[in-house]
mmCIF file of C-alpha atoms in Angstrom:
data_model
loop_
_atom_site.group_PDB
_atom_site.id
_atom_site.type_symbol
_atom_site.label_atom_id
_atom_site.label_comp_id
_atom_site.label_asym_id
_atom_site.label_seq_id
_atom_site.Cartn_x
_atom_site.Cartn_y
_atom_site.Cartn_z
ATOM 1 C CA UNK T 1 -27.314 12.762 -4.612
ATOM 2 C CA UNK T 2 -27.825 13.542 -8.322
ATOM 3 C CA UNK T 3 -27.286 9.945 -10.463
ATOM 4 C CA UNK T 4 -27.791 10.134 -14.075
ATOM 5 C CA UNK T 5 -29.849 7.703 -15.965
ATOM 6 C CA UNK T 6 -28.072 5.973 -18.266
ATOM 7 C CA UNK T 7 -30.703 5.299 -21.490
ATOM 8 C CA UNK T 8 -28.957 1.974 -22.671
ATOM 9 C CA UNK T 9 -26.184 -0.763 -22.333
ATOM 10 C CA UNK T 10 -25.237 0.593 -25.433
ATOM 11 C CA UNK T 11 -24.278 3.908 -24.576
ATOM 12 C CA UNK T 12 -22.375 2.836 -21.450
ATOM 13 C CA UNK T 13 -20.376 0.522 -24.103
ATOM 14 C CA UNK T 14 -19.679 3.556 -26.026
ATOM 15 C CA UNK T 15 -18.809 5.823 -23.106
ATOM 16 C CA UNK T 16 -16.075 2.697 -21.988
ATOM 17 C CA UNK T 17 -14.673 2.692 -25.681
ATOM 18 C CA UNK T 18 -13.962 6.711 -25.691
ATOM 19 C CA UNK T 19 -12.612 7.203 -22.269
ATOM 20 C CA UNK T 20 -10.310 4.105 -23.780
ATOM 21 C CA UNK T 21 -10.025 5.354 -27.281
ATOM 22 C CA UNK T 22 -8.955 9.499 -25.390
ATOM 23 C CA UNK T 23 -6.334 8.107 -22.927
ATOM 24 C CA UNK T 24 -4.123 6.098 -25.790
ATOM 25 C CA UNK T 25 -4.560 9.706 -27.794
ATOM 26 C CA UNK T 26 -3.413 11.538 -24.534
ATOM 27 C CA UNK T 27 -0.420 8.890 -24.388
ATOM 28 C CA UNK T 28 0.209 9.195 -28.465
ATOM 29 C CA UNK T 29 -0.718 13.049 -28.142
ATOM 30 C CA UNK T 30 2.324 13.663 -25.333
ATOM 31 C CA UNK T 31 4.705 11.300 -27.082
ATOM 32 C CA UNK T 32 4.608 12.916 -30.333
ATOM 33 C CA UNK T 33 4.617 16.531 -28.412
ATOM 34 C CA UNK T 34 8.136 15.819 -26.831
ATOM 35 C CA UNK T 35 8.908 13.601 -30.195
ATOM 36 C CA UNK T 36 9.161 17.098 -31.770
ATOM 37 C CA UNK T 37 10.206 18.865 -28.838
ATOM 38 C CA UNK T 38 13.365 16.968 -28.831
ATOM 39 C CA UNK T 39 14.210 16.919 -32.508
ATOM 40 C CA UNK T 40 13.938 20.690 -32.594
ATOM 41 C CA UNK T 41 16.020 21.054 -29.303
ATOM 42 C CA UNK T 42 18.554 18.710 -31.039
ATOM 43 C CA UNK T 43 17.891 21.481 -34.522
ATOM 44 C CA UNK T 44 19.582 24.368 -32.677
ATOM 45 C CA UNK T 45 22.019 22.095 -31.270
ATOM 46 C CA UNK T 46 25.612 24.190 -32.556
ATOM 47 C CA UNK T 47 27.780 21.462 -35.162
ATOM 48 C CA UNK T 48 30.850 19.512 -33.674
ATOM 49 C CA UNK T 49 28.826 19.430 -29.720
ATOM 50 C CA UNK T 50 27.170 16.381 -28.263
ATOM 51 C CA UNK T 51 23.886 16.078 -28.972
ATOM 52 C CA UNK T 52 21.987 16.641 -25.302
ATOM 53 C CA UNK T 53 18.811 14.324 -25.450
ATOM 54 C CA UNK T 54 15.878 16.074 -24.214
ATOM 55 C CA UNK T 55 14.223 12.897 -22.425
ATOM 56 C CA UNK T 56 16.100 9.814 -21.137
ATOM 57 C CA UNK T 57 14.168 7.249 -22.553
ATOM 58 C CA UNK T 58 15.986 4.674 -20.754
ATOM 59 C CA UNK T 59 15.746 5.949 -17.481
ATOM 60 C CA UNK T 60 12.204 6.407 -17.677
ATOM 61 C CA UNK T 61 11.512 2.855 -18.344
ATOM 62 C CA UNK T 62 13.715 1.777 -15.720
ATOM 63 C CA UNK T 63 12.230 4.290 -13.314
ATOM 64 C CA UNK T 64 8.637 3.026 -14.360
ATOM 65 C CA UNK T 65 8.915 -0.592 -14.931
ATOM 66 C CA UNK T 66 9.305 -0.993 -11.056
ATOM 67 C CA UNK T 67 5.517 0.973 -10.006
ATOM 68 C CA UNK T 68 3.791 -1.278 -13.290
ATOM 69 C CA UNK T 69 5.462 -4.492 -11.511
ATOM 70 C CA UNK T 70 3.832 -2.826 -8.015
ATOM 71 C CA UNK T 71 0.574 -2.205 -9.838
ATOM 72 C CA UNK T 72 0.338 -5.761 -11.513
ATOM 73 C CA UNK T 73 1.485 -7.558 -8.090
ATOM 74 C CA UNK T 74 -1.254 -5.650 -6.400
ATOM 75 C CA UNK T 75 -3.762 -7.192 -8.856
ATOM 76 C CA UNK T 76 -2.719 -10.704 -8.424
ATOM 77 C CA UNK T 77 -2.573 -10.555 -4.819
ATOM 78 C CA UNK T 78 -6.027 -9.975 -4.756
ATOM 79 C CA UNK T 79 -6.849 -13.144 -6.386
ATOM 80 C CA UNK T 80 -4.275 -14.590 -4.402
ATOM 81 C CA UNK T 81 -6.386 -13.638 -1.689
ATOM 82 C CA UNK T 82 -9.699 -14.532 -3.237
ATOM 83 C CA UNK T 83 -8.423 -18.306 -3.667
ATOM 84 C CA UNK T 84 -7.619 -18.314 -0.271
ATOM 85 C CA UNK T 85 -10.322 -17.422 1.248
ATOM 86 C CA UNK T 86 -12.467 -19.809 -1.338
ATOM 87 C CA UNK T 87 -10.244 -22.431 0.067
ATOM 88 C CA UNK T 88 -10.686 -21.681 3.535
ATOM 89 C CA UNK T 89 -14.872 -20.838 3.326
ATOM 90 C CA UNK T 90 -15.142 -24.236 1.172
ATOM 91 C CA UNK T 91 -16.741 -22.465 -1.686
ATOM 92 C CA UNK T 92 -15.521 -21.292 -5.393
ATOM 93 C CA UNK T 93 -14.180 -18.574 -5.858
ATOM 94 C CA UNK T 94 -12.935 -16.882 -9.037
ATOM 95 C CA UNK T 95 -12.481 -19.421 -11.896
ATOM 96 C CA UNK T 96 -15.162 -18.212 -14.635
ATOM 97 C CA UNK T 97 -12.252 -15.788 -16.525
ATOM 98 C CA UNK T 98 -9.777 -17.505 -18.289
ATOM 99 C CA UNK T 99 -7.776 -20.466 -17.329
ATOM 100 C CA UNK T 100 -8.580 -21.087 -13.530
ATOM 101 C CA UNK T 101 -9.492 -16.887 -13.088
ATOM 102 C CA UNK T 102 -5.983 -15.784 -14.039
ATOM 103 C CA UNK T 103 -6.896 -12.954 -15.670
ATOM 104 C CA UNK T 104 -10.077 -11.719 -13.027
ATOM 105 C CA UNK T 105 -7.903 -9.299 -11.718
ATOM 106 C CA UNK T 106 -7.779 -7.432 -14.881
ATOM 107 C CA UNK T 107 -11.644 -7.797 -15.670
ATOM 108 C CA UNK T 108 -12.206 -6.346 -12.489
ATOM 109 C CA UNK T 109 -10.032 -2.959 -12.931
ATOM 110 C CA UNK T 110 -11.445 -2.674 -16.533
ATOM 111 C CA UNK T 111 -15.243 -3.005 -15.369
ATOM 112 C CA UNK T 112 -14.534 -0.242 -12.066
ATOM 113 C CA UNK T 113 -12.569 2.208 -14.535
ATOM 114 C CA UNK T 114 -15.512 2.107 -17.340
ATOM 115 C CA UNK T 115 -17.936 3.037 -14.572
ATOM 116 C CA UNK T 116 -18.985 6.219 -14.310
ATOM 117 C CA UNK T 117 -16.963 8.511 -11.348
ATOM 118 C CA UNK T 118 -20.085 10.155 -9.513
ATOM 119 C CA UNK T 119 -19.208 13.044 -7.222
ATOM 120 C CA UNK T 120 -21.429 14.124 -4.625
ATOM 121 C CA UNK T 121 -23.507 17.558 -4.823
ATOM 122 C CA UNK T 122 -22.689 18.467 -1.517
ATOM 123 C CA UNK T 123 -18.912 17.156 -1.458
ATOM 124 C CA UNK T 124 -15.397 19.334 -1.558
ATOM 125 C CA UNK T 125 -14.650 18.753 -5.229
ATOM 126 C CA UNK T 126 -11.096 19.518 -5.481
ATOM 127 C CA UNK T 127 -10.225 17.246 -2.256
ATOM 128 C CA UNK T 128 -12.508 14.580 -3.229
ATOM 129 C CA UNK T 129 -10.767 13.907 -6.470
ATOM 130 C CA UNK T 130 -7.217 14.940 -5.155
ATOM 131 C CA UNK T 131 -7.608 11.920 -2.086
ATOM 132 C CA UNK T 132 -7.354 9.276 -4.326
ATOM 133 C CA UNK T 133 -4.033 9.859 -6.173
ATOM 134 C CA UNK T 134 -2.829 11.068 -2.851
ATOM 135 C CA UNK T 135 -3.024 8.068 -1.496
ATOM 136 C CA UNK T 136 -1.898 6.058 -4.486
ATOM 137 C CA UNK T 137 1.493 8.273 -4.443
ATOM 138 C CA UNK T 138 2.354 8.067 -1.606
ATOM 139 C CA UNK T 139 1.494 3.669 -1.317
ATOM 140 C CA UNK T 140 4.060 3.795 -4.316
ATOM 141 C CA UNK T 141 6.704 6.025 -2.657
ATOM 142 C CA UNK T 142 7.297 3.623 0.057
ATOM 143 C CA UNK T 143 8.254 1.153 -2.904
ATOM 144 C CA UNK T 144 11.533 3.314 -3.369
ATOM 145 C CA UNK T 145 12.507 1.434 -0.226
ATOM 146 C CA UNK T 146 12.793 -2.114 -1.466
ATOM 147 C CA UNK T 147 15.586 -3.553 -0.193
ATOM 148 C CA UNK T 148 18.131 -3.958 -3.271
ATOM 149 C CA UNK T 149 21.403 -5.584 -3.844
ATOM 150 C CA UNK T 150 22.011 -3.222 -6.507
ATOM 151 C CA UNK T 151 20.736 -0.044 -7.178
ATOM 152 C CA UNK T 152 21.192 3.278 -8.213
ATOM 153 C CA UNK T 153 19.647 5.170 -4.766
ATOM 154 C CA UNK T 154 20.449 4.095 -1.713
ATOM 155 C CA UNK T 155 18.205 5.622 1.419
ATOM 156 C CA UNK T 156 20.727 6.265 4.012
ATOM 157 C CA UNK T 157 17.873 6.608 6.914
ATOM 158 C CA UNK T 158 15.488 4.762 4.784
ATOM 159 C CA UNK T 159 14.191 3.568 8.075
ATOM 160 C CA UNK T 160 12.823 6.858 9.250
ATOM 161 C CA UNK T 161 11.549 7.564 5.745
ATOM 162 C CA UNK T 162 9.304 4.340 5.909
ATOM 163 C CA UNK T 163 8.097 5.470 9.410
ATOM 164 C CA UNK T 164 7.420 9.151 7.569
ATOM 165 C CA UNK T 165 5.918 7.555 4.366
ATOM 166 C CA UNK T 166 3.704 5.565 6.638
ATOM 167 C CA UNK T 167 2.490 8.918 8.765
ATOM 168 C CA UNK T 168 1.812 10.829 5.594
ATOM 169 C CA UNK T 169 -0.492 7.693 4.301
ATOM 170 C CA UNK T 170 -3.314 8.889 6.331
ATOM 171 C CA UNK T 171 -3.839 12.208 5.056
ATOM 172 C CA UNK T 172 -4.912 10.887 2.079
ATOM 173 C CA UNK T 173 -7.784 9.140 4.007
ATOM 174 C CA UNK T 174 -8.232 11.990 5.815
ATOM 175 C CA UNK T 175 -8.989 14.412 2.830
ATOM 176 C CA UNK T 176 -11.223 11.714 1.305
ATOM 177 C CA UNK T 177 -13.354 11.097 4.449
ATOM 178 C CA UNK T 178 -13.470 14.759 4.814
ATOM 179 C CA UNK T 179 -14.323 16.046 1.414
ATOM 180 C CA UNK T 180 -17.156 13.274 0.649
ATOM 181 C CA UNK T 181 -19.293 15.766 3.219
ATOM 182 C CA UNK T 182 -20.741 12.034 4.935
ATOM 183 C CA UNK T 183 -20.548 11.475 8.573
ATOM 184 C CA UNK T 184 -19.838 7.777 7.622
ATOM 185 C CA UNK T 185 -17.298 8.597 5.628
ATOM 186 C CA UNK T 186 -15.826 11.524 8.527
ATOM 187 C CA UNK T 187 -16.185 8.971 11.034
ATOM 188 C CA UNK T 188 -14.000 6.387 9.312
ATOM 189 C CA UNK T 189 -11.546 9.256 8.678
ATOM 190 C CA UNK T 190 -11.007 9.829 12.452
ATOM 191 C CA UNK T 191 -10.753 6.289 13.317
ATOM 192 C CA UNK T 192 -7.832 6.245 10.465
ATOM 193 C CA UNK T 193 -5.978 9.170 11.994
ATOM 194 C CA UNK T 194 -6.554 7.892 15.704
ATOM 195 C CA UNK T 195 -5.458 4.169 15.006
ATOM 196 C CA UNK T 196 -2.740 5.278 13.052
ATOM 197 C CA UNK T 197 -1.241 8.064 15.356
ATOM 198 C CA UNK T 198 -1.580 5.288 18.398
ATOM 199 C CA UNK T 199 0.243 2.438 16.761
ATOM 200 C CA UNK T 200 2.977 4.117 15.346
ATOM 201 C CA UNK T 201 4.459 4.750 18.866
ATOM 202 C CA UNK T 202 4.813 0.794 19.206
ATOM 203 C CA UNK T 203 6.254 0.988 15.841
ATOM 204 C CA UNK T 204 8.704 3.783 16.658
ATOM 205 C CA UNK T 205 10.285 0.864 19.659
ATOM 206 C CA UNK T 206 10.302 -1.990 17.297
ATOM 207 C CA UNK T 207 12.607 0.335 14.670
ATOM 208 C CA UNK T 208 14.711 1.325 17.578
ATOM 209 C CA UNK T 209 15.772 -2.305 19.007
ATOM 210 C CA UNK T 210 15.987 -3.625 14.828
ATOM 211 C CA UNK T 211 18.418 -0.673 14.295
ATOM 212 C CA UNK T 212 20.012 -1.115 17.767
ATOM 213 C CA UNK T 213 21.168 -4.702 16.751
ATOM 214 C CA UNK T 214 21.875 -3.610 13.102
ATOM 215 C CA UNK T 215 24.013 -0.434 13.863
ATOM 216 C CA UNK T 216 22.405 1.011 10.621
ATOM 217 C CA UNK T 217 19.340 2.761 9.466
ATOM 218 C CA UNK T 218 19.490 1.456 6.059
ATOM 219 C CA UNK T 219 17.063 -1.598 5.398
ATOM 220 C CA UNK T 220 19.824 -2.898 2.618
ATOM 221 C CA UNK T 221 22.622 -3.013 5.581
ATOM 222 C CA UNK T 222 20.278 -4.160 8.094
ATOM 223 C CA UNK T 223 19.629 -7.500 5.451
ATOM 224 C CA UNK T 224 23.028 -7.945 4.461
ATOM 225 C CA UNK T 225 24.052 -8.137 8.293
ATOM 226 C CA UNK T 226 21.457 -10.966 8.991
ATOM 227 C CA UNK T 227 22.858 -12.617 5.744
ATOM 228 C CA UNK T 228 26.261 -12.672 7.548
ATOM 229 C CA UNK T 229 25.612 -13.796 11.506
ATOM 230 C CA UNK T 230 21.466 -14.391 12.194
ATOM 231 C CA UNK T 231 17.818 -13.732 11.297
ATOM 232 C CA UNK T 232 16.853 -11.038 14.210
ATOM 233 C CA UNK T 233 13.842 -13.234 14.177
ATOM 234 C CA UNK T 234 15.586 -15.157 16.852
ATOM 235 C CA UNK T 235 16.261 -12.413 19.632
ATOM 236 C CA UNK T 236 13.566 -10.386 18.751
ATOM 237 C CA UNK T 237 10.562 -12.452 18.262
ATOM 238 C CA UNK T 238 7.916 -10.767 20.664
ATOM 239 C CA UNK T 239 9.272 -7.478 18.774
ATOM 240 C CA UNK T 240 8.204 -9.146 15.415
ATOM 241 C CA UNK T 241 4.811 -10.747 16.920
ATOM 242 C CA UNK T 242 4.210 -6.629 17.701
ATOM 243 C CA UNK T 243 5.440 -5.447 14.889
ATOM 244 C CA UNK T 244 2.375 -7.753 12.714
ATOM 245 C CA UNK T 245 -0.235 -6.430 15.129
ATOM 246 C CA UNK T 246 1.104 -2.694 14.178
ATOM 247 C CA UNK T 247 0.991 -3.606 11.013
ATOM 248 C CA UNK T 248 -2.074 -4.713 10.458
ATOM 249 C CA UNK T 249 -3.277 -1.877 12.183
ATOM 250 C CA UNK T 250 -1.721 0.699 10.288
ATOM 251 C CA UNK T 251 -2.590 -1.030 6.969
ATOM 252 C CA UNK T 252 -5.938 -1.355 8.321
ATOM 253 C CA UNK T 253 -6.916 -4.942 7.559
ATOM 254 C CA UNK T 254 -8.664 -7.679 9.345
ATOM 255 C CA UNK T 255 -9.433 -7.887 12.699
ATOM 256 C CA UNK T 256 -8.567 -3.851 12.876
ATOM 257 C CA UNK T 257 -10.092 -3.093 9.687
ATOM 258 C CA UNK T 258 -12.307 -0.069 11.800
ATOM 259 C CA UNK T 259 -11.509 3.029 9.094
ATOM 260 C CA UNK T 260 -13.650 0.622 6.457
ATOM 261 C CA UNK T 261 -16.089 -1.300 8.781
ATOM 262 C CA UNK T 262 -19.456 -2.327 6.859
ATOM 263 C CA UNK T 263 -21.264 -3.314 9.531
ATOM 264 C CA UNK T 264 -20.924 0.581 11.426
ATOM 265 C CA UNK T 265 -20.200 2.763 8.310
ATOM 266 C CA UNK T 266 -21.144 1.055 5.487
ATOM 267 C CA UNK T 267 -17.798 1.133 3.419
ATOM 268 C CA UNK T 268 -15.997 4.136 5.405
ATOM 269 C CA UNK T 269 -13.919 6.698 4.384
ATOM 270 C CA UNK T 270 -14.713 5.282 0.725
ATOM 271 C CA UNK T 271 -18.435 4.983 0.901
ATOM 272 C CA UNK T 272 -18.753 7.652 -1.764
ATOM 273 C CA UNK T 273 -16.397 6.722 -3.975
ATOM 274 C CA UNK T 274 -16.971 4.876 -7.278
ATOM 275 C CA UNK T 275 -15.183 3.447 -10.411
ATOM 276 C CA UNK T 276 -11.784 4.510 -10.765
ATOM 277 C CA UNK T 277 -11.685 6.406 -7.653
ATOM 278 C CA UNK T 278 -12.772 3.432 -5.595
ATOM 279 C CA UNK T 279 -10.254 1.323 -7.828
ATOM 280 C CA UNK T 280 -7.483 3.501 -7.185
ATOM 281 C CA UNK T 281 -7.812 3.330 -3.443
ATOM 282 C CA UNK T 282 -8.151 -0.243 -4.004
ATOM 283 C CA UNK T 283 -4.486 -0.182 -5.446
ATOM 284 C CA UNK T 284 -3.523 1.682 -2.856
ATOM 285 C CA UNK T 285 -4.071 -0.230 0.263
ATOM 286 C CA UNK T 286 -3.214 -3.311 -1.502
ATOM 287 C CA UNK T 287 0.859 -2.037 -2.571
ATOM 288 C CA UNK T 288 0.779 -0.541 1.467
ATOM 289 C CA UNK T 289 -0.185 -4.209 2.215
ATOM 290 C CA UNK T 290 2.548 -5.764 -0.073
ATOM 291 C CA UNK T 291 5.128 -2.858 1.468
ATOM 292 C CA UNK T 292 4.899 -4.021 4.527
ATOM 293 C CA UNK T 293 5.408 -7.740 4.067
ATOM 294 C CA UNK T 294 8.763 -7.035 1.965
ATOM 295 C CA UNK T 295 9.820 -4.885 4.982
ATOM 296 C CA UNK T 296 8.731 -7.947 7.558
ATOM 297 C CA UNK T 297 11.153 -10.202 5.657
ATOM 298 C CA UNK T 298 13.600 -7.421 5.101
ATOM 299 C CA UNK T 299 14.102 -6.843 9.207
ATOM 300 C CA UNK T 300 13.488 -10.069 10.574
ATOM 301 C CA UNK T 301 14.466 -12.178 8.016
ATOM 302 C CA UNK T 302 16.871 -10.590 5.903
ATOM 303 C CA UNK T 303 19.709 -12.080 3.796
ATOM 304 C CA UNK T 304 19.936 -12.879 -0.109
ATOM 305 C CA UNK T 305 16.737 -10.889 -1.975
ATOM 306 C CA UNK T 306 15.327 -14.969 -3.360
ATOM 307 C CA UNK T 307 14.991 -15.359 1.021
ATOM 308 C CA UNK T 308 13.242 -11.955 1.459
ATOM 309 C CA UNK T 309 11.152 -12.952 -1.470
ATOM 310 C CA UNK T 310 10.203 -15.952 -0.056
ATOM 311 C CA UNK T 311 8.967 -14.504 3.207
ATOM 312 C CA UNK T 312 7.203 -11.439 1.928
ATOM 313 C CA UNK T 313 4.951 -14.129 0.233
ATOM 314 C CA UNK T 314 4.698 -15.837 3.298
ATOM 315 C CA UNK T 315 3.771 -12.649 4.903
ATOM 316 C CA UNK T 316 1.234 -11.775 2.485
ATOM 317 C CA UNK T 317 -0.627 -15.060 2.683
ATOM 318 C CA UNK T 318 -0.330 -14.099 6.944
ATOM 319 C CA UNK T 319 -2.451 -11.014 6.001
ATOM 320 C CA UNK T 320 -5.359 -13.385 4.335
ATOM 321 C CA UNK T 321 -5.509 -15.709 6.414
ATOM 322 C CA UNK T 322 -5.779 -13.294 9.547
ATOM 323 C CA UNK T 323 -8.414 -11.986 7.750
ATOM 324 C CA UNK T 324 -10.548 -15.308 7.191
ATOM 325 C CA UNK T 325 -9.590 -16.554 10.806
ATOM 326 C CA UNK T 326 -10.602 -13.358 13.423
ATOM 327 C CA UNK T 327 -13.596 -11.312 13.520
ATOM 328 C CA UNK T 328 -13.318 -7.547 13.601
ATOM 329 C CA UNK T 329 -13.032 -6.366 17.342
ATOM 330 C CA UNK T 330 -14.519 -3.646 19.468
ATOM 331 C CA UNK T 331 -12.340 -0.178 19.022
ATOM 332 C CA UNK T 332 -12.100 0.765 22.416
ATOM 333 C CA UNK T 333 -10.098 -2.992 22.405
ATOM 334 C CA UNK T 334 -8.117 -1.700 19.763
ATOM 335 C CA UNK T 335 -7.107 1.658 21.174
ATOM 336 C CA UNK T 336 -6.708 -0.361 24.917
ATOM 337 C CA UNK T 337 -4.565 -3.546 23.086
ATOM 338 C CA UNK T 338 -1.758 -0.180 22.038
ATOM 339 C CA UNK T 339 -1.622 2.173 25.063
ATOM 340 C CA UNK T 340 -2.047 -0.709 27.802
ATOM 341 C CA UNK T 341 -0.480 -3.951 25.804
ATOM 342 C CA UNK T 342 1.542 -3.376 23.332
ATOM 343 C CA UNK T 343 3.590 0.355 24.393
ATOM 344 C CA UNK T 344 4.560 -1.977 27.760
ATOM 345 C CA UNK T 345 5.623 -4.383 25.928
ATOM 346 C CA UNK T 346 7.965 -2.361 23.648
ATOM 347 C CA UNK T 347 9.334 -0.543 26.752
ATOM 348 C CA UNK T 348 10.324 -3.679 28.099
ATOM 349 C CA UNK T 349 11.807 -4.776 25.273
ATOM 350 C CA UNK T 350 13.862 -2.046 24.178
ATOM 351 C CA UNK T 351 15.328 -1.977 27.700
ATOM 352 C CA UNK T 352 16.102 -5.641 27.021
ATOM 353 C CA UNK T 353 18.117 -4.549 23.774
ATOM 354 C CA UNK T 354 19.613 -1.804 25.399
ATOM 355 C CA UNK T 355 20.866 -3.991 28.355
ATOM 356 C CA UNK T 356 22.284 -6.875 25.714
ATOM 357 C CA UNK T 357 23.569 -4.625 23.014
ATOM 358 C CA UNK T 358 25.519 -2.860 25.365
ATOM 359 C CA UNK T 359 27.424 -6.075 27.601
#
């Protein structure tokens, strides 16, 4: 692998100021571009008409606001998860920026996007920079979702397009572990499409005995009707003990964390992958992380959006501590723990549903 030399701090300081000082142009550059765009659109406009505004300035704030609340969650739920795990090793852990670490989070995506993005000689070029915002897209997608009171867009089957966001998710791994040209990297790609093809049959049951009980495939309708009878934590709570395990499998965290394992591939499907690359991959398994707690509270604890908000956080501290408590396992007990375990017990328990739902 070719790595260039940098002569000086100073000239890595300077590099980090112009890729700063070029993307607020870029920004400044396209805003004055459809700035002028629009006034002479609104030139030719014929006297007497409505005016027809080239860009909806209002809906594109609304439509972005939600993915920069995503993207800032993301980065304090990693120090949320740093603190915790300080807490439970008995050590420090961030506290050096700002008051108490607050603002870590942000030192830590500044210092991984200044860093230089180093592509291997040997690696797919085109797919190796493509994975990353493949991944991040399609983390964010799933965010369209969210369960809201009010909104604009409602997903009529939005439970079948959380079970297709969640399939498409690995392709992005896929492409990166594939493109780096690294058997570590390859082999932590196939783990990722393996794991992830096996649990989502599990996953497929558990939808089927939450929509059973619901009557809807709508994750607003399926929290509004807990809100008016009872939390489907109740009947269903070996379908919700499941439903973590498949979760944590398919978000590939801690004790099923194989696609990234250190100690057999030395980082995974991301071992090539530096600065803003890593970072963005970062963001995205994070926001998949976060997804799938507000979709925990959503089905098994639905009601008023203040209730799902307090169990997603409950959900997301579930995630760390998992993570601090159980050591990674053997694969072959990960692959057994779904076909053997885990499918049986779904069977069983959409038979259950069936037989109640229907007396």
């Amino acid at each position: 692998m070719n790595y260039k030399a940098k002569p000086s701090l100073i000239m890595v300081s300077v590099e980090c100021l112009f890729k700063t000082l070029s993307s607020v142009a870029v920004f400044f550059g396209a805003s004055t571009l459809l700035s002028l765009c629009q006034v002479s659109a609104d030139s030719f406009t014929p006297l007497g008409s409505t005016k027809a505004a080239l860009v909806d300035w209002v809906g594109v704030v609304v439509g972005v606001i939600p993915f920069v609340g995503v993207l800032l969650a993301v980065g304090f739920y990693t120090l949320l998860e740093r603190k915790i795990l300080a807490i439970i090793m008995i050590r420090k852990g961030p506290s050096k920026v700002s008051y108490m670490g607050i603002l870590q989070p942000f030192s830590d995506a500044g210092k991984l996007l200044c860093k230089e993005f180093i592509v291997p000689t040997r690696a797919n070029v085109g797919p190796f920079i493509l994975a990353p915002a493949l991944m991040l897209t399609i983390s964010l997608l799933g965010w369209l979702l969210y369960p809201y009171k009010s909104a604009e867009v409602f997903y009529v089957f939005g439970v079948i397009l959380f079970m297709v966001i969640t399939s498409v998710s690995v392709y992005g791994v896929m492409m990166s572990g594939w493109a780096s040209n690294s058997k570590y990297s390859l082999l932590g790609a196939v783990r990722a499409m393996a794991q992830s093809i096996s649990y989502e049959i599990p996953m497929g049951f558990i939808f089927f005995c939450v929509v059973l009980c619901s009557g809807v495939f709508m994750f607003q309708e399926i929290s509004v009707f807990q809100q008016s009878s009872f939390f489907f934590f109740f009947p269903l709570c070996v379908v919700m003990v499941v439903w973590m395990l498949c979760m944590l499998a398919e978000t590939n965290r801690a004790p099923f964390d194989f696609v990234e394992g250190e100690s057999e591939l030395v980082s995974g499907y991301n071992v090539e992958y530096s600065g803003g690359g890593f970072a963005v991959m970062f963001i995205a398994e994070y926001s998949s992380i976060l997804l799938s707690s507000v979709m925990s509270a959503a089905m098994f604890f639905g009601g008023n959006e203040a209730l799902i908000g307090v169990f997603m956080m409950a959900f997301a501290v579930f995630f760390v501590v998992i993570r601090a408590s159980l050591p990674r396992l053997r694969y072959d007990k990960l692959m057994s723990l779904c076909w053997t375990v885990l499918l049986c017990v779904m069977l069983m328990a959409s038979v259950c549903v069936v037989v109640l739902v229907s007396v």
